[in-house]
mmCIF file of C-alpha atoms and ligand atoms in Angstrom:
data_model
loop_
_atom_site.group_PDB
_atom_site.id
_atom_site.type_symbol
_atom_site.label_atom_id
_atom_site.label_comp_id
_atom_site.label_asym_id
_atom_site.label_seq_id
_atom_site.Cartn_x
_atom_site.Cartn_y
_atom_site.Cartn_z
ATOM 1 C CA MET A 1 -1.525 -72.902 -38.632
ATOM 2 C CA GLU A 2 -4.813 -71.090 -38.422
ATOM 3 C CA GLU A 3 -5.125 -69.107 -35.220
ATOM 4 C CA VAL A 4 -8.256 -68.325 -33.265
ATOM 5 C CA ILE A 5 -9.122 -64.676 -32.764
ATOM 6 C CA LEU A 6 -11.943 -63.631 -30.445
ATOM 7 C CA TYR A 7 -13.521 -60.213 -30.856
ATOM 8 C CA PHE A 8 -15.693 -59.111 -27.917
ATOM 9 C CA ALA A 9 -18.254 -56.438 -28.808
ATOM 10 C CA PRO A 10 -20.179 -54.602 -26.065
ATOM 11 C CA HIS A 11 -23.183 -53.664 -28.249
ATOM 12 C CA GLN A 12 -24.554 -54.220 -31.727
ATOM 13 C CA ASP A 13 -22.581 -51.825 -33.996
ATOM 14 C CA ASP A 14 -19.301 -51.753 -31.980
ATOM 15 C CA GLU A 15 -18.056 -54.709 -34.014
ATOM 16 C CA VAL A 16 -18.177 -52.652 -37.203
ATOM 17 C CA LEU A 17 -17.615 -49.068 -36.060
ATOM 18 C CA SER A 18 -14.620 -49.773 -33.856
ATOM 19 C CA MET A 19 -13.307 -53.220 -34.816
ATOM 20 C CA GLY A 20 -14.712 -53.896 -38.280
ATOM 21 C CA ILE A 21 -11.517 -53.180 -40.171
ATOM 22 C CA GLY A 22 -9.636 -55.571 -37.882
ATOM 23 C CA ILE A 23 -12.323 -58.238 -38.202
ATOM 24 C CA LEU A 24 -12.316 -57.921 -41.980
ATOM 25 C CA GLU A 25 -8.577 -58.566 -42.014
ATOM 26 C CA SER A 26 -8.777 -61.420 -39.476
ATOM 27 C CA THR A 27 -11.477 -63.319 -41.315
ATOM 28 C CA LYS A 28 -9.223 -63.573 -44.365
ATOM 29 C CA LEU A 29 -6.500 -65.328 -42.358
ATOM 30 C CA ASP A 30 -7.745 -66.811 -39.119
ATOM 31 C CA ASP A 31 -10.606 -68.557 -37.353
ATOM 32 C CA THR A 32 -12.396 -65.398 -36.309
ATOM 33 C CA HIS A 33 -15.201 -65.243 -33.745
ATOM 34 C CA VAL A 34 -17.298 -62.246 -32.746
ATOM 35 C CA ILE A 35 -19.066 -62.307 -29.390
ATOM 36 C CA LEU A 36 -21.833 -59.853 -28.510
ATOM 37 C CA CYS A 37 -21.876 -59.208 -24.745
ATOM 38 C CA THR A 38 -25.040 -57.159 -24.065
ATOM 39 C CA ASP A 39 -28.567 -56.979 -25.457
ATOM 40 C CA GLY A 40 -28.442 -53.340 -26.576
ATOM 41 C CA SER A 41 -31.919 -52.869 -25.130
ATOM 42 C CA LYS A 42 -31.478 -49.445 -23.542
ATOM 43 C CA SER A 43 -30.831 -47.410 -26.657
ATOM 44 C CA SER A 44 -32.990 -44.301 -26.866
ATOM 45 C CA VAL A 45 -33.856 -45.296 -30.432
ATOM 46 C CA ARG A 46 -36.667 -47.528 -29.162
ATOM 47 C CA GLY A 47 -38.476 -44.389 -27.994
ATOM 48 C CA VAL A 48 -37.486 -42.456 -31.097
ATOM 49 C CA LEU A 49 -39.173 -45.073 -33.300
ATOM 50 C CA ASN A 50 -42.481 -44.269 -31.607
ATOM 51 C CA ASN A 51 -42.231 -40.480 -31.203
ATOM 52 C CA ASN A 52 -44.874 -39.603 -33.823
ATOM 53 C CA LYS A 53 -42.423 -37.398 -35.676
ATOM 54 C CA ILE A 54 -41.354 -37.276 -39.270
ATOM 55 C CA CYS A 55 -37.965 -38.872 -39.595
ATOM 56 C CA PRO A 56 -35.204 -37.417 -41.757
ATOM 57 C CA HIS A 57 -33.607 -40.854 -42.272
ATOM 58 C CA HIS A 58 -36.462 -42.355 -44.259
ATOM 59 C CA PHE A 59 -39.932 -41.480 -45.496
ATOM 60 C CA GLY A 60 -42.712 -41.687 -42.971
ATOM 61 C CA ILE A 61 -43.620 -41.018 -39.411
ATOM 62 C CA HIS A 62 -42.265 -42.850 -36.400
ATOM 63 C CA ARG A 63 -45.216 -44.863 -35.128
ATOM 64 C CA TYR A 64 -43.546 -48.144 -34.356
ATOM 65 C CA GLU A 65 -44.237 -49.462 -30.902
ATOM 66 C CA LEU A 66 -41.659 -52.155 -30.347
ATOM 67 C CA SER A 67 -41.484 -54.256 -27.224
ATOM 68 C CA GLU A 68 -38.038 -54.532 -25.702
ATOM 69 C CA GLU A 69 -37.771 -58.043 -27.131
ATOM 70 C CA GLU A 70 -38.693 -56.862 -30.634
ATOM 71 C CA PHE A 71 -36.201 -54.036 -30.353
ATOM 72 C CA ILE A 72 -33.396 -56.385 -29.262
ATOM 73 C CA LEU A 73 -34.249 -58.709 -32.138
ATOM 74 C CA ALA A 74 -34.069 -55.812 -34.614
ATOM 75 C CA ARG A 75 -30.622 -54.915 -33.292
ATOM 76 C CA ASP A 76 -29.441 -58.534 -33.396
ATOM 77 C CA LYS A 77 -30.456 -58.753 -37.052
ATOM 78 C CA GLU A 78 -28.258 -55.757 -37.813
ATOM 79 C CA PHE A 79 -25.399 -57.358 -35.885
ATOM 80 C CA TYR A 80 -25.663 -60.709 -37.679
ATOM 81 C CA GLU A 81 -25.768 -59.098 -41.092
ATOM 82 C CA SER A 82 -22.823 -56.852 -40.290
ATOM 83 C CA CYS A 83 -20.711 -59.800 -39.094
ATOM 84 C CA LYS A 84 -21.624 -61.741 -42.211
ATOM 85 C CA HIS A 85 -20.357 -58.899 -44.403
ATOM 86 C CA LEU A 86 -17.168 -58.733 -42.353
ATOM 87 C CA GLY A 87 -16.554 -62.336 -43.404
ATOM 88 C CA VAL A 88 -17.368 -64.026 -40.097
ATOM 89 C CA LYS A 89 -18.736 -67.554 -40.526
ATOM 90 C CA TYR A 90 -22.298 -67.972 -39.272
ATOM 91 C CA GLU A 91 -21.266 -70.436 -36.568
ATOM 92 C CA ASN A 92 -18.627 -67.978 -35.359
ATOM 93 C CA ILE A 93 -21.125 -65.179 -34.719
ATOM 94 C CA HIS A 94 -22.032 -65.486 -31.054
ATOM 95 C CA ILE A 95 -24.589 -63.811 -28.898
ATOM 96 C CA TYR A 96 -23.530 -64.711 -25.386
ATOM 97 C CA LYS A 97 -26.270 -66.851 -23.869
ATOM 98 C CA ASN A 98 -26.336 -64.904 -20.591
ATOM 99 C CA ARG A 99 -25.558 -61.541 -22.070
ATOM 100 C CA THR A 100 -26.155 -58.588 -19.800
ATOM 101 C CA ILE A 101 -28.725 -55.890 -20.070
ATOM 102 C CA ASP A 102 -27.349 -52.911 -21.944
ATOM 103 C CA GLY A 103 -25.545 -50.647 -19.447
ATOM 104 C CA GLU A 104 -24.913 -53.396 -16.894
ATOM 105 C CA LEU A 105 -21.722 -54.930 -18.270
ATOM 106 C CA SER A 106 -19.512 -55.054 -15.184
ATOM 107 C CA ILE A 107 -15.863 -56.091 -15.085
ATOM 108 C CA ASP A 108 -16.819 -59.356 -13.372
ATOM 109 C CA LYS A 109 -19.477 -60.199 -15.930
ATOM 110 C CA SER A 110 -17.066 -59.338 -18.731
ATOM 111 C CA ARG A 111 -14.480 -61.656 -17.212
ATOM 112 C CA ASP A 112 -17.038 -64.486 -17.135
ATOM 113 C CA ILE A 113 -17.872 -63.964 -20.790
ATOM 114 C CA ILE A 114 -14.246 -63.808 -21.937
ATOM 115 C CA ASN A 115 -13.296 -66.788 -19.758
ATOM 116 C CA SER A 116 -16.064 -68.941 -21.152
ATOM 117 C CA TYR A 117 -14.681 -68.477 -24.676
ATOM 118 C CA LEU A 118 -11.078 -68.922 -23.538
ATOM 119 C CA GLU A 119 -12.094 -72.310 -22.139
ATOM 120 C CA LYS A 120 -13.084 -73.383 -25.646
ATOM 121 C CA HIS A 121 -10.111 -71.663 -27.292
ATOM 122 C CA PRO A 122 -7.295 -71.524 -24.706
ATOM 123 C CA ASN A 123 -4.656 -69.907 -26.910
ATOM 124 C CA ALA A 124 -6.942 -67.501 -28.683
ATOM 125 C CA LYS A 125 -5.919 -63.946 -29.381
ATOM 126 C CA VAL A 126 -8.313 -61.475 -27.801
ATOM 127 C CA ARG A 127 -9.488 -58.213 -29.293
ATOM 128 C CA THR A 128 -11.869 -55.726 -27.747
ATOM 129 C CA ILE A 129 -12.425 -52.024 -27.065
ATOM 130 C CA THR A 130 -9.755 -50.077 -25.193
ATOM 131 C CA PRO A 131 -10.409 -49.340 -21.520
ATOM 132 C CA PHE A 132 -8.350 -46.140 -21.790
ATOM 133 C CA GLY A 133 -11.069 -44.086 -23.465
ATOM 134 C CA CYS A 134 -12.182 -40.558 -22.688
ATOM 135 C CA GLU A 135 -14.778 -39.521 -20.119
ATOM 136 C CA SER A 136 -17.582 -39.936 -22.647
ATOM 137 C CA GLN A 137 -16.684 -43.589 -23.227
ATOM 138 C CA HIS A 138 -19.562 -45.968 -22.511
ATOM 139 C CA LEU A 139 -18.985 -47.794 -19.237
ATOM 140 C CA ASP A 140 -19.828 -51.134 -20.887
ATOM 141 C CA HIS A 141 -16.920 -50.523 -23.294
ATOM 142 C CA LYS A 142 -14.515 -49.562 -20.520
ATOM 143 C CA ASN A 143 -15.435 -52.506 -18.280
ATOM 144 C CA LEU A 144 -15.046 -55.029 -21.077
ATOM 145 C CA GLY A 145 -11.619 -53.610 -21.868
ATOM 146 C CA LEU A 146 -10.637 -53.601 -18.192
ATOM 147 C CA ALA A 147 -11.665 -57.242 -17.822
ATOM 148 C CA ALA A 148 -9.525 -58.211 -20.816
ATOM 149 C CA LEU A 149 -6.635 -56.207 -19.394
ATOM 150 C CA GLU A 150 -6.914 -57.975 -16.028
ATOM 151 C CA LEU A 151 -6.930 -61.393 -17.679
ATOM 152 C CA TYR A 152 -3.921 -60.394 -19.744
ATOM 153 C CA MET A 153 -2.011 -59.228 -16.645
ATOM 154 C CA GLU A 154 -2.892 -62.511 -14.958
ATOM 155 C CA GLY A 155 -1.487 -64.441 -17.914
ATOM 156 C CA LYS A 156 -4.857 -65.900 -18.911
ATOM 157 C CA ILE A 157 -4.824 -64.029 -22.204
ATOM 158 C CA GLU A 158 -1.598 -64.375 -24.153
ATOM 159 C CA ASN A 159 -2.195 -61.911 -26.921
ATOM 160 C CA LEU A 160 -4.349 -58.835 -26.495
ATOM 161 C CA GLU A 161 -5.013 -55.821 -28.656
ATOM 162 C CA PHE A 162 -7.395 -52.945 -28.077
ATOM 163 C CA PHE A 163 -9.391 -50.895 -30.528
ATOM 164 C CA VAL A 164 -10.103 -47.219 -29.909
ATOM 165 C CA GLU A 165 -13.569 -45.991 -30.882
ATOM 166 C CA PRO A 166 -12.684 -43.936 -33.985
ATOM 167 C CA TYR A 167 -15.310 -41.320 -33.100
ATOM 168 C CA PHE A 168 -13.365 -40.615 -29.875
ATOM 169 C CA ILE A 169 -9.893 -40.777 -31.389
ATOM 170 C CA ASP A 170 -9.018 -37.120 -30.803
ATOM 171 C CA GLU A 171 -10.032 -37.326 -27.142
ATOM 172 C CA PHE A 172 -8.105 -40.588 -26.768
ATOM 173 C CA LYS A 173 -4.921 -39.122 -28.204
ATOM 174 C CA ASN A 174 -5.190 -36.118 -25.890
ATOM 175 C CA ILE A 175 -5.241 -38.206 -22.739
ATOM 176 C CA ASN A 176 -2.946 -41.046 -23.870
ATOM 177 C CA LYS A 177 0.027 -39.335 -25.446
ATOM 178 C CA ASP A 178 2.282 -42.269 -24.545
ATOM 179 C CA ILE A 179 0.193 -44.994 -26.202
ATOM 180 C CA ASN A 180 1.379 -45.923 -29.691
ATOM 181 C CA LEU A 181 -1.428 -46.487 -32.140
ATOM 182 C CA GLU A 182 -1.386 -48.689 -35.184
ATOM 183 C CA VAL A 183 -3.728 -47.384 -37.879
ATOM 184 C CA LYS A 184 -5.450 -49.676 -40.364
ATOM 185 C CA THR A 185 -7.812 -49.009 -43.211
ATOM 186 C CA ALA A 186 -10.007 -51.092 -45.511
ATOM 187 C CA GLU A 187 -11.358 -51.008 -49.025
ATOM 188 C CA TYR A 188 -14.524 -48.951 -49.239
ATOM 189 C CA ASN A 189 -16.753 -51.653 -50.674
ATOM 190 C CA ASP A 190 -15.811 -54.316 -48.130
ATOM 191 C CA ILE A 191 -16.517 -52.279 -45.063
ATOM 192 C CA LEU A 192 -19.450 -50.390 -46.578
ATOM 193 C CA LYS A 193 -21.732 -53.426 -46.722
ATOM 194 C CA ALA A 194 -21.173 -54.171 -43.045
ATOM 195 C CA ALA A 195 -21.846 -50.571 -42.051
ATOM 196 C CA MET A 196 -24.967 -50.422 -44.220
ATOM 197 C CA SER A 197 -26.477 -53.338 -42.297
ATOM 198 C CA TYR A 198 -27.284 -50.743 -39.658
ATOM 199 C CA ARG A 199 -29.162 -48.611 -42.144
ATOM 200 C CA VAL A 200 -31.645 -51.166 -43.487
ATOM 201 C CA TRP A 201 -35.184 -49.816 -43.096
ATOM 202 C CA ASN A 202 -37.911 -52.392 -43.684
ATOM 203 C CA PRO A 203 -40.342 -52.648 -40.726
ATOM 204 C CA LYS A 204 -42.216 -55.520 -42.405
ATOM 205 C CA ILE A 205 -39.221 -57.764 -41.776
ATOM 206 C CA GLY A 206 -38.274 -56.233 -38.446
ATOM 207 C CA ARG A 207 -35.567 -53.928 -39.757
ATOM 208 C CA TYR A 208 -35.551 -50.457 -38.204
ATOM 209 C CA ALA A 209 -32.090 -49.050 -38.971
ATOM 210 C CA VAL A 210 -31.441 -48.818 -35.240
ATOM 211 C CA GLY A 211 -27.717 -48.279 -35.614
ATOM 212 C CA TYR A 212 -28.224 -45.464 -38.045
ATOM 213 C CA HIS A 213 -30.904 -43.737 -35.968
ATOM 214 C CA SER A 214 -28.612 -43.982 -32.978
ATOM 215 C CA THR A 215 -25.244 -42.829 -34.231
ATOM 216 C CA ARG A 216 -25.652 -41.531 -37.741
ATOM 217 C CA ARG A 217 -22.755 -39.108 -37.291
ATOM 218 C CA TYR A 218 -20.428 -41.921 -36.240
ATOM 219 C CA PHE A 219 -21.428 -44.000 -39.249
ATOM 220 C CA LYS A 220 -20.979 -41.106 -41.653
ATOM 221 C CA ARG A 221 -17.540 -40.334 -40.311
ATOM 222 C CA PHE A 222 -16.601 -44.010 -40.347
ATOM 223 C CA LYS A 223 -17.650 -44.478 -43.961
ATOM 224 C CA LYS A 224 -15.680 -41.406 -44.966
ATOM 225 C CA GLU A 225 -12.479 -42.186 -43.057
ATOM 226 C CA ARG A 226 -12.498 -46.000 -42.746
ATOM 227 C CA LEU A 227 -9.858 -46.083 -40.032
ATOM 228 C CA ALA A 228 -9.190 -48.428 -37.136
ATOM 229 C CA TYR A 229 -6.911 -47.455 -34.260
ATOM 230 C CA ILE A 230 -5.266 -50.326 -32.441
ATOM 231 C CA HIS A 231 -2.936 -50.503 -29.477
ATOM 232 C CA LYS A 232 -1.192 -53.110 -27.378
ATOM 233 C CA VAL A 233 -0.346 -52.813 -23.705
ATOM 234 C CA GLU A 234 2.890 -53.509 -21.901
ATOM 235 C CA LYS A 235 2.632 -56.318 -19.365
ATOM 236 C CA ASN A 236 4.485 -54.190 -16.815
ATOM 237 C CA LEU A 237 2.143 -51.255 -17.225
ATOM 238 C CA ALA A 238 0.777 -50.105 -13.909
ATOM 239 C CA LEU A 239 -2.975 -49.874 -13.839
ATOM 240 C CA SER A 240 -3.926 -46.338 -12.980
HETATM 241 ZN ZN1 LIG B 1 -21.211 -49.784 -27.673
HETATM 242 ZN ZN1 LIG B 2 -36.489 -42.925 -38.692
#
């Protein structure tokens, strides 16, 4: 029987950089949903796009004054295209209707978001970013992971797996020597298209390569290595 798998992404680009290889595999087998939890509005790239400087990523000067709404829309376009290339059906790509402002994803809000999808899919498997990341981990990532962990401990989630941000894998391993990681990879061409959605530059159609301006190093490393790091948690694990 086809199972339901719910992937919760804090921001546009987390679905591909951290979970894309898992999503790619899931979409071949199961009813796979991706849920975006914040609006991604606070990225410094919005300012960068209007800094009057020559940009090394593309020809031209950054003179693009985007309102916050236009900027969010540009990021959502990247997210939709990425999910499409990961094999997610259009109707399974979700932007949570009351998503939070970037940087304000609390544990409580994360619980609300996860719960609302568990109501529709009670036995769904849940996948999101690990809450056990290093000090540099984005608090939105950590809180989303902590919310999933709480719901798992409470028995509301039956099957939970966490993805480690691959760009923080060395830091993660240093502080979590006891956590066993499963490593997955993907064919270059499959994952490449999804990653490249964040590099599309075409201001006429509202495409500003936000992902690439933001974390070009992460994307370069990801394209080169194509690795996902996944871990489970023991139910009896004490929360520290
Ligand atoms: Zn993120
Ligand atoms: Zn640029």
